[in-house]
Short mmCIF file of C-alpha atoms in Angstrom, two decimals:
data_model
loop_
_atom_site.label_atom_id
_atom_site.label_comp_id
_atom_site.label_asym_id
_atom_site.label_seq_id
_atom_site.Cartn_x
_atom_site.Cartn_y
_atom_site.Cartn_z
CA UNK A 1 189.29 181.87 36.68
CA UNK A 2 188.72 185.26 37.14
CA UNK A 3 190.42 187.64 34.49
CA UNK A 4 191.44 191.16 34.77
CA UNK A 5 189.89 193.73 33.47
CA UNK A 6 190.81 194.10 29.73
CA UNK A 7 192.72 190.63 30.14
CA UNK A 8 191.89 187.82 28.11
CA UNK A 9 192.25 184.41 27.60
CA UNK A 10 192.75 182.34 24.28
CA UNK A 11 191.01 178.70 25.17
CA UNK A 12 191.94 175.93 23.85
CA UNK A 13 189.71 172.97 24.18
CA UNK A 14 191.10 169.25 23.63
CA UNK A 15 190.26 165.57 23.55
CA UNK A 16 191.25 165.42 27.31
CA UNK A 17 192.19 169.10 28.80
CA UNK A 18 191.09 172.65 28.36
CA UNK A 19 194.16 175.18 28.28
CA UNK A 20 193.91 179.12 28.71
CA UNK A 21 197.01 181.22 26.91
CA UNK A 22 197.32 184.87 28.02
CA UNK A 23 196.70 186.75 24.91
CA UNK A 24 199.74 189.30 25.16
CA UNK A 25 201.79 186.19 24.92
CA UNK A 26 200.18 185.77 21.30
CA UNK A 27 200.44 188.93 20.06
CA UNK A 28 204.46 189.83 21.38
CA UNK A 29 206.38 189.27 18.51
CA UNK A 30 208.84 186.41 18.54
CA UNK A 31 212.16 187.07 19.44
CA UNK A 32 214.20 184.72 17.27
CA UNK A 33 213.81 182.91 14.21
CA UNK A 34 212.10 179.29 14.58
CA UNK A 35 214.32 176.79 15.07
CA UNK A 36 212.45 173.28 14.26
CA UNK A 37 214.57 171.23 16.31
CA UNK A 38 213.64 173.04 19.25
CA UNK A 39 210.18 174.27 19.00
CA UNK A 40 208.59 175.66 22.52
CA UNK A 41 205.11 173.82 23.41
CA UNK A 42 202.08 176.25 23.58
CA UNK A 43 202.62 178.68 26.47
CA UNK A 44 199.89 177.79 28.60
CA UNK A 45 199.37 179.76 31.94
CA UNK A 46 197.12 177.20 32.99
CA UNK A 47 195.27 173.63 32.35
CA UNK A 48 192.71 171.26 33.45
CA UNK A 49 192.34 167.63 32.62
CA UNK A 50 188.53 166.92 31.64
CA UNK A 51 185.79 163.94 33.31
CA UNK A 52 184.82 163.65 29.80
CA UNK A 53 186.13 163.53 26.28
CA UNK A 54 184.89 165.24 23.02
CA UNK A 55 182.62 167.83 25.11
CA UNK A 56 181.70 170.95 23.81
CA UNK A 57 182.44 174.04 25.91
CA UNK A 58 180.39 177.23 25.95
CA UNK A 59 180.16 180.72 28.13
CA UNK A 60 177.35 181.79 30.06
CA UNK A 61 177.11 184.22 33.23
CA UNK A 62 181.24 184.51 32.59
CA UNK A 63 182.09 181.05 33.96
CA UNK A 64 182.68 178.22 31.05
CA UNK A 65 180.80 175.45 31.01
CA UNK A 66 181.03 172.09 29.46
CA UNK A 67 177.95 170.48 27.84
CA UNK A 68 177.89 166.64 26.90
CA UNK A 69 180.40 164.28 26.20
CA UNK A 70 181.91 161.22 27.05
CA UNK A 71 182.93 159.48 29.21
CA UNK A 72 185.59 156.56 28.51
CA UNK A 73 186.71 153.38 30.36
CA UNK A 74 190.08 154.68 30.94
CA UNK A 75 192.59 157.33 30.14
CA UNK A 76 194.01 154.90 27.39
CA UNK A 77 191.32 155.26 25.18
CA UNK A 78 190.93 158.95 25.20
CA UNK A 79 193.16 158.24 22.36
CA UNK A 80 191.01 156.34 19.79
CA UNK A 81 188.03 157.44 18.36
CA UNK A 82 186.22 153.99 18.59
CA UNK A 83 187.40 153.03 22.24
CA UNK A 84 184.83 151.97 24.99
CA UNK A 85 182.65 155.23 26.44
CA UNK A 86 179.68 155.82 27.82
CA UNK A 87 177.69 158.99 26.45
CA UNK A 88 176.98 162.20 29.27
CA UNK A 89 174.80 164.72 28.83
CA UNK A 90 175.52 166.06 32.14
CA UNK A 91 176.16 169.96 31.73
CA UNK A 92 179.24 170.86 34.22
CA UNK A 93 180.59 174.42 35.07
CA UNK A 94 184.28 174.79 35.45
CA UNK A 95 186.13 176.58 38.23
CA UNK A 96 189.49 177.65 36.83
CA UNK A 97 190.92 178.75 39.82
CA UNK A 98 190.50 175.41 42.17
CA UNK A 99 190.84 173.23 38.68
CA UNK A 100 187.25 171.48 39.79
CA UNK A 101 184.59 170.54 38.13
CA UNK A 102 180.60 170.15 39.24
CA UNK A 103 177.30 169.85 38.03
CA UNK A 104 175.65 172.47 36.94
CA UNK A 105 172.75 174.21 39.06
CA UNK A 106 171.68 176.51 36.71
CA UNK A 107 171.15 174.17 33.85
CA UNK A 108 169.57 171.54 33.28
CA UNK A 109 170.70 168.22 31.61
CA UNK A 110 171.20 168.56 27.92
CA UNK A 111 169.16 166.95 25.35
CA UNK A 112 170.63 163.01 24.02
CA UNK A 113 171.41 164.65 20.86
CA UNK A 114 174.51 166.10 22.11
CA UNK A 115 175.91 162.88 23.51
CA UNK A 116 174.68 160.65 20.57
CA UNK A 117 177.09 159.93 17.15
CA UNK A 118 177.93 163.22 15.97
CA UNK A 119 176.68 166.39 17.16
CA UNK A 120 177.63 169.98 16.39
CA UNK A 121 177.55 173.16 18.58
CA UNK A 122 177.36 176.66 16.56
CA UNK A 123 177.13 179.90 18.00
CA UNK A 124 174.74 182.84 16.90
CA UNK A 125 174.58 186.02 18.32
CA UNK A 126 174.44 184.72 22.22
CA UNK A 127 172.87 181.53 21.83
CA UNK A 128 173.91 177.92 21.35
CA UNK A 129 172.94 175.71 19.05
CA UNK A 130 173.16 172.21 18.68
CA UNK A 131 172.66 169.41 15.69
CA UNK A 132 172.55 166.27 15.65
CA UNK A 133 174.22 164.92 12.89
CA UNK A 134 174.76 161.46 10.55
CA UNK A 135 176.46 160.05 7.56
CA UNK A 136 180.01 159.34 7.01
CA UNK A 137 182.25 161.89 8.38
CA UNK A 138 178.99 163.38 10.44
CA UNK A 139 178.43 166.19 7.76
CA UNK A 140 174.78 165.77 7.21
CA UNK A 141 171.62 166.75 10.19
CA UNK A 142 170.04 163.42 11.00
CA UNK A 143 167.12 163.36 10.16
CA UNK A 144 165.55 161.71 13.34
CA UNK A 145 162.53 163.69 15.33
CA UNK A 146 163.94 166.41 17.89
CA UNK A 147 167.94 166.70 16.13
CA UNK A 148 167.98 170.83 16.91
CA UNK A 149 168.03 172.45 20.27
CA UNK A 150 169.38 175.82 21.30
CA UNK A 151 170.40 176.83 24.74
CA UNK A 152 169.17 180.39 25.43
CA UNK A 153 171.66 182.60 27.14
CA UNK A 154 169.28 184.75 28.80
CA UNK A 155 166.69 182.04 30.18
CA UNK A 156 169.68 179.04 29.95
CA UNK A 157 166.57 176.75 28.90
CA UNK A 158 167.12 174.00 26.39
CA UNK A 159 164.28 174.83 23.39
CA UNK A 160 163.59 172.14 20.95
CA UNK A 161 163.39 173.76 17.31
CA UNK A 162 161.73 172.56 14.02
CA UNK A 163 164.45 169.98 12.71
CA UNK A 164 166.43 170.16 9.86
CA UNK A 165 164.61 169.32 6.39
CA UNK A 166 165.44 165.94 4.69
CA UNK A 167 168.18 165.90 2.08
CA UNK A 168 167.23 165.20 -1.74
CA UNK A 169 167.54 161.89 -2.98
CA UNK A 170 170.81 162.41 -4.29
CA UNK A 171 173.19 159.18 -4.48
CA UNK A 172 177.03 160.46 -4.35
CA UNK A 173 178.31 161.07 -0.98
CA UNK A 174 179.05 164.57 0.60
CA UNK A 175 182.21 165.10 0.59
CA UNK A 176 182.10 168.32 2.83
CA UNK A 177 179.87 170.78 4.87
CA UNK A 178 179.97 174.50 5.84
CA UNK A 179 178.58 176.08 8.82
CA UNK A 180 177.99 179.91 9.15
CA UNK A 181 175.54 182.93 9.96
CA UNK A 182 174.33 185.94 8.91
CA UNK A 183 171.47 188.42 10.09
CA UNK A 184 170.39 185.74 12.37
CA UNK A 185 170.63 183.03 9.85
CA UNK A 186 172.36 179.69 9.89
CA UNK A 187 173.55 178.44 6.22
CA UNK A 188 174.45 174.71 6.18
CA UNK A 189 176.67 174.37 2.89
CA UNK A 190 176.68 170.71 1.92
CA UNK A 191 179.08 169.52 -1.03
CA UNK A 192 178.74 166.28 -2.76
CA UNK A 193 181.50 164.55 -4.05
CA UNK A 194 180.07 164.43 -7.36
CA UNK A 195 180.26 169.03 -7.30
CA UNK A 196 176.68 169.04 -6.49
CA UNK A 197 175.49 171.52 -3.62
CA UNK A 198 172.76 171.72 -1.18
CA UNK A 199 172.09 174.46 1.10
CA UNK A 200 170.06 174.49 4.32
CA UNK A 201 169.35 177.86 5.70
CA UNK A 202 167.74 178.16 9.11
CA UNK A 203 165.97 181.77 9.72
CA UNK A 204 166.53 182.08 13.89
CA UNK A 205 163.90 184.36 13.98
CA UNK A 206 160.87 183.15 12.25
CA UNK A 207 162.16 179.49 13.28
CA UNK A 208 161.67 178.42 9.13
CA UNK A 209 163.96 175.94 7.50
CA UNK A 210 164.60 176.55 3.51
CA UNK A 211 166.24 174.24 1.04
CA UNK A 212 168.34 175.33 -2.01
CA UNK A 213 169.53 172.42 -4.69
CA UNK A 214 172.45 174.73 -5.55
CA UNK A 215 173.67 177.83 -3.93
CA UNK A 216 171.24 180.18 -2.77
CA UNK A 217 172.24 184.12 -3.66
CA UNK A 218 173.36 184.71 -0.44
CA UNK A 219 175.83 181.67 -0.56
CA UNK A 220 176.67 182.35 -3.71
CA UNK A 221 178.05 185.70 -3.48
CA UNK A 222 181.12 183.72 -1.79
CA UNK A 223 182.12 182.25 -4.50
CA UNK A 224 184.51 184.53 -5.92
CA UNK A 225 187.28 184.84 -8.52
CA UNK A 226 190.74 183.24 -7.44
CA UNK A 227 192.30 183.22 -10.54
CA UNK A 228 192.43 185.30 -14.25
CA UNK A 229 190.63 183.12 -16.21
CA UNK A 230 187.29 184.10 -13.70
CA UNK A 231 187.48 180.69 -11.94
CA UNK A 232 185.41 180.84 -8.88
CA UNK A 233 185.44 178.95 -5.91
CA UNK A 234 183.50 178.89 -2.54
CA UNK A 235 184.64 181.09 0.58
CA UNK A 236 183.50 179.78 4.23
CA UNK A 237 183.47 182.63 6.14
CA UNK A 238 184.95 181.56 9.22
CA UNK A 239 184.60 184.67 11.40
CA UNK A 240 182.86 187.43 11.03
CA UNK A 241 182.69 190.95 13.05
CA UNK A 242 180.45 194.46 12.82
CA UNK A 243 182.24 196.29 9.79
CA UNK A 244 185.02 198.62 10.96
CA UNK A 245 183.30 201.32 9.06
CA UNK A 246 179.25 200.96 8.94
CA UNK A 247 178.54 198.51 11.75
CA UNK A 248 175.23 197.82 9.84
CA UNK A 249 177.44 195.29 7.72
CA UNK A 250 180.05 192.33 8.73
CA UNK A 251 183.37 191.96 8.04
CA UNK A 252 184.44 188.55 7.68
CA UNK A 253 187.34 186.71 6.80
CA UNK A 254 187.81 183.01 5.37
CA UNK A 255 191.39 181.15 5.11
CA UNK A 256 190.92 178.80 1.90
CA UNK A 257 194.19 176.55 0.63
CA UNK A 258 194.81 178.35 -3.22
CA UNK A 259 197.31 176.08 -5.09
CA UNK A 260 198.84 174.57 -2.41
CA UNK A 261 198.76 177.95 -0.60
CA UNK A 262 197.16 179.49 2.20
CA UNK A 263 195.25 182.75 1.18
CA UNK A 264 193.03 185.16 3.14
CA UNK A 265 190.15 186.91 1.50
CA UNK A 266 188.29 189.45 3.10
CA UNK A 267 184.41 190.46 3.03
CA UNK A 268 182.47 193.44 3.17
CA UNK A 269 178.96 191.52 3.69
CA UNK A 270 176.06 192.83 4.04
CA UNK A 271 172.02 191.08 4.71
CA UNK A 272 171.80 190.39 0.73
CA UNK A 273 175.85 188.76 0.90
CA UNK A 274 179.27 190.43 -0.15
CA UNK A 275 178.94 193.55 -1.76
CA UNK A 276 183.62 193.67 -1.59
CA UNK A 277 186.45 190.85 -1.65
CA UNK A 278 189.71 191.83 -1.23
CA UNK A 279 192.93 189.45 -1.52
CA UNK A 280 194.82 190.15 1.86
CA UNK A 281 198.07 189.90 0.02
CA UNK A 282 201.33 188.58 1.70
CA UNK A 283 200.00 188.00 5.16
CA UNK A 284 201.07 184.82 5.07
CA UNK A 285 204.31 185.08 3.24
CA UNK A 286 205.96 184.22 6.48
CA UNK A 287 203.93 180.93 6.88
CA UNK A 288 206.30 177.80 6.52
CA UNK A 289 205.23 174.89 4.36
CA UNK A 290 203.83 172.06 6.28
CA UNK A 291 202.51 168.68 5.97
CA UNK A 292 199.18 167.18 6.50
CA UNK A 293 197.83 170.68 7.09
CA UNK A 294 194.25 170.58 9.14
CA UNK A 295 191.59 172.93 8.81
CA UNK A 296 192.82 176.57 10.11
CA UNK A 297 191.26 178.13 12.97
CA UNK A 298 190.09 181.80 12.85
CA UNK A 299 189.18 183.65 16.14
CA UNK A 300 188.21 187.34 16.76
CA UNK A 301 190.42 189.10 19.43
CA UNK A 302 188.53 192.31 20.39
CA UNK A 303 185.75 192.92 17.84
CA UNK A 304 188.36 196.12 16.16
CA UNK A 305 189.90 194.24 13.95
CA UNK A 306 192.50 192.27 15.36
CA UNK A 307 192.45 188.12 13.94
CA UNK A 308 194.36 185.11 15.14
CA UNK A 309 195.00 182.72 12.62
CA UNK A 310 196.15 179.14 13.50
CA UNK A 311 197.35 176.22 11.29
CA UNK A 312 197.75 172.85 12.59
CA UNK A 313 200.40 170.57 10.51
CA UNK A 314 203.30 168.68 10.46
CA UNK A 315 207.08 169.60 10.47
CA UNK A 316 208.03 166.43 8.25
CA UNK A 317 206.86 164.62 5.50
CA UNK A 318 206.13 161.25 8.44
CA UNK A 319 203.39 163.21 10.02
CA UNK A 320 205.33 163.06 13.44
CA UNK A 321 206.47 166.46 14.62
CA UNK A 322 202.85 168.10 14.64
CA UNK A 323 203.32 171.65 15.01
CA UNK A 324 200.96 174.98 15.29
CA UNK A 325 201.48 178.19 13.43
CA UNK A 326 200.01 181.18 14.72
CA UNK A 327 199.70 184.57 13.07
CA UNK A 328 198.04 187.53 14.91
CA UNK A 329 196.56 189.57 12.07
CA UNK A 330 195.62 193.22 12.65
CA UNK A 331 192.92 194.93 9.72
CA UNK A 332 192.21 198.70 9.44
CA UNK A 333 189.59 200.53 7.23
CA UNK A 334 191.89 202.70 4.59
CA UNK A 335 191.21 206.22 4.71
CA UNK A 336 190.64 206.57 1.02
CA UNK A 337 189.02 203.64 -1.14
CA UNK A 338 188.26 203.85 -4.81
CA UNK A 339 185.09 202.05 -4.41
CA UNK A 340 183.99 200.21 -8.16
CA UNK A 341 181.86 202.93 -10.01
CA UNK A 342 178.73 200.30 -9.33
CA UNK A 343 178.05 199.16 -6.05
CA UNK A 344 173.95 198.36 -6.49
CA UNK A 345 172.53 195.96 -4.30
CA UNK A 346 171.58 193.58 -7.96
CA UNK A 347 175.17 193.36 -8.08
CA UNK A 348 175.24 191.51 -4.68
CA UNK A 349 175.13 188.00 -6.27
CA UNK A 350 178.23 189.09 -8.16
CA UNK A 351 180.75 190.95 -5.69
CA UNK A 352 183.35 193.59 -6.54
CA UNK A 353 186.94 192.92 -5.68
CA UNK A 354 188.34 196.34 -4.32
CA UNK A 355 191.20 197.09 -1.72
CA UNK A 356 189.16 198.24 1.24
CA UNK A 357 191.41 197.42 4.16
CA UNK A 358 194.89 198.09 5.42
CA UNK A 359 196.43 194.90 7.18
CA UNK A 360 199.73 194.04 9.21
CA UNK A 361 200.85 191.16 10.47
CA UNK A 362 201.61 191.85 14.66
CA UNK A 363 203.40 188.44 15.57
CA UNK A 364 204.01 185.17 14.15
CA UNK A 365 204.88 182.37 16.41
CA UNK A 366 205.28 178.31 16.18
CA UNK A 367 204.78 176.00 18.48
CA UNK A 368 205.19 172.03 18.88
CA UNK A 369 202.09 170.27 19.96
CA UNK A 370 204.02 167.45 21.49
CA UNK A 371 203.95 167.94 24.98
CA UNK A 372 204.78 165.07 27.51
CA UNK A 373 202.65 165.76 30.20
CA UNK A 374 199.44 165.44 28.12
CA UNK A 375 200.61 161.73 27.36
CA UNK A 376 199.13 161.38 24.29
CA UNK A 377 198.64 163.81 21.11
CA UNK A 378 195.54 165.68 21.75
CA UNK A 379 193.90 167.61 18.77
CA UNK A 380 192.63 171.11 18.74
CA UNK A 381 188.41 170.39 19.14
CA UNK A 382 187.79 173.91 20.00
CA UNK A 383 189.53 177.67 20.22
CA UNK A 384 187.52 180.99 22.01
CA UNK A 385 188.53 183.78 23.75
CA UNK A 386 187.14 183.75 27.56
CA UNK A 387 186.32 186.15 28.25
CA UNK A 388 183.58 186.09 25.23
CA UNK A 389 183.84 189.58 22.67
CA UNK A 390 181.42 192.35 23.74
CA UNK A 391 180.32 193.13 20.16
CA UNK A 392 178.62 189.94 20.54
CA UNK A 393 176.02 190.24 23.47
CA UNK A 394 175.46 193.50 22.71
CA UNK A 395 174.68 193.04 18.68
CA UNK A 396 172.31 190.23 20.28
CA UNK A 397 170.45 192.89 22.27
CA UNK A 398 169.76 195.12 19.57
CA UNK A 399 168.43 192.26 17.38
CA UNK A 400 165.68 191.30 20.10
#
């Protein structure tokens, strides 16, 4: 599909379809309050059914393509993670306007780790980069010969990169990971169930792995206060942009459940960690209380300053009416801030809380994610805006 200029799609990749929602449709406010007996479905302006399941979809050359996968014996068992399925790693481009898929020409076939047990894509700067990964839940890299490829953007040529260090010989299992970069760094932020922490920290420049038993300063300086007695927990970062004011720093924002709340913190990061935090008070005031909440989605709009923040849950306590809230978030630089007295960079490891940003909240909407035509429940496996954010490509140039 071929978007206007300035117009912009949110994408929303599933088990079985990819969906495209014109963003001025997110970002009108709603009209009426919700009524949960009559939620509207997700206002898609167009959809695709997919050849494969569980594929990872990426932009290159503005056309979207779809990179692994697989495929399953029918379009009954799209709906169970252990059904019958043969793995692809068959890269495919996708034509939104005839709703066809081919073969790529300009690619060629990706490596087995994206098609065998679980794999992870992550994005940094322009490039894509995959894991293979192992253990229960898929949290930890495998540590099998040739588990880390990227996909260049410029050259579109798979490169196999040193693999990811061994994990210590600890016994408890990890009970969560972390993904995020920096500076042209990926942190891998494993947590074992027994509070222990391991970091991995890949440098995409030097192409040199590092291993931290604990956090590592940079890490570290997310863990920040969240209550008065100094407690401190850990921050993922889930999206980050060049700061509003010095565009040698990020800006990045994490959505963390506080007491059976969702909270939004804000950072002010720069290559050492977070210098600021602030609390975004309120924002999500308006956010209803829902069940079985899944991990919230966080996607840049336009690189300025403008969020979209999406919860997947339940409307009742049986886990049947799954339902999506979205909040379009907009954050301004305030004209005057009364910066702490010391701001030194030994401080990093320790950040300052201080009110740095102005924020309103430009539309709230909810949504039911029951919709008959997909014939079964799909999940949210992905969310990007197509076309990609310019900051992006052009923070990549300036780093090479």
């Amino acid at each position: 599909m071929t978007a206007e200029k300035n117009q912009r799609y949110l994408m929303v990749l599933m088990r079985t379809k990819i969906c495209g929602i014109d963003l001025m449709k997110l970002i009108t406010p709603e009209k009426e309050a919700v009524d949960w007996e009559n939620l509207p479905p997700l206002p898609f302006d167009f959809s695709m059914d997919l050849p494969l399941g569980r594929t990872f979809a990426l932009e290159l050359d503005s056309k979207i393509h779809l990179v692994g996968g697989l495929k399953y014996m029918s379009s009954y068992d799209y709906s169970f993670d252990h059904a019958f399925y043969t793995p692809c790693n068959k890269v495919y481009e996708l034509d939104l306007d005839k709703k066809e898929v081919e073969e790529s020409k300009s690619i060629d076939d990706a490596p087995e780790l994206s098609v065998s047990g679980f794999s992870t894509l992550h994005k940094i700067e322009s490039d894509y980069y995959f894991m293979l990964m192992c253990g229960r839940g898929g949290f930890l890299p495998d540590n099998d010969a040739q588990n880390f490829w990227v996909l260049r953007s410029g050259t579109k040529v798979w490169e196999h990169l040193p693999d990811a260090p061994d994990l210590p010989g600890y016994h408890s299992r990890i009970d969560h990971s972390s993904w995020f970069d920096f500076y042209g760094k990926l942190y891998i932020r494993l947590c074992f169930e027994d509070g222990r922490v391991v970091v991995f920290s890949y440098d995409t420049h030097n192409l040199h792995w590092t291993t931290s038993e604990g956090d590592n300063s940079f890490t570290r300086s997310f863990c920040v206060p969240v209550a008065s007695d100094g407690q401190r927990r850990f921050f993922l970062p889930r999206v980050h942009i060049p700061d509003l004011v010095d565009p040698g720093k990020y800006l990045a924002l994490s959505c963390e459940c506080i007491e059976g709340k969702k909270r939004i913190y804000a950072f002010q990061v720069d290559e050492l960690g977070v210098l600021f935090f602030q609390r975004l008070e309120g924002c999500l005031d308006r956010m209803p209380s829902l069940y079985d909440e899944k991990t919230p989605v966080l996607v840049d709009l336009d690189g300025k300053g403008k969020f979209i923040v999406m919860v997947p849950g339940s409307a009742k306590e049986e886990k049947e009416d799954q339902v999506l809230f979205v909040l379009v978030l907009q954050v301004v630089p305030k004209k005057f801030v009364n910066h702490p007295s010391r701001v030194l960079r030994r401080s990093v490891r320790s950040p300052t809380e201080c009110a740095f940003l102005d924020w309103k909240v430009l539309s709230m909407h909810m949504y039911s994610m029951e919709v008959s035509s997909w014939g079964i429940r799909d999940d949210l496996y992905a969310v990007f805006i197509f076309p990609g954010i310019q900051w992006e490509e052009e923070n990549a140039q300036e780093v090479k």
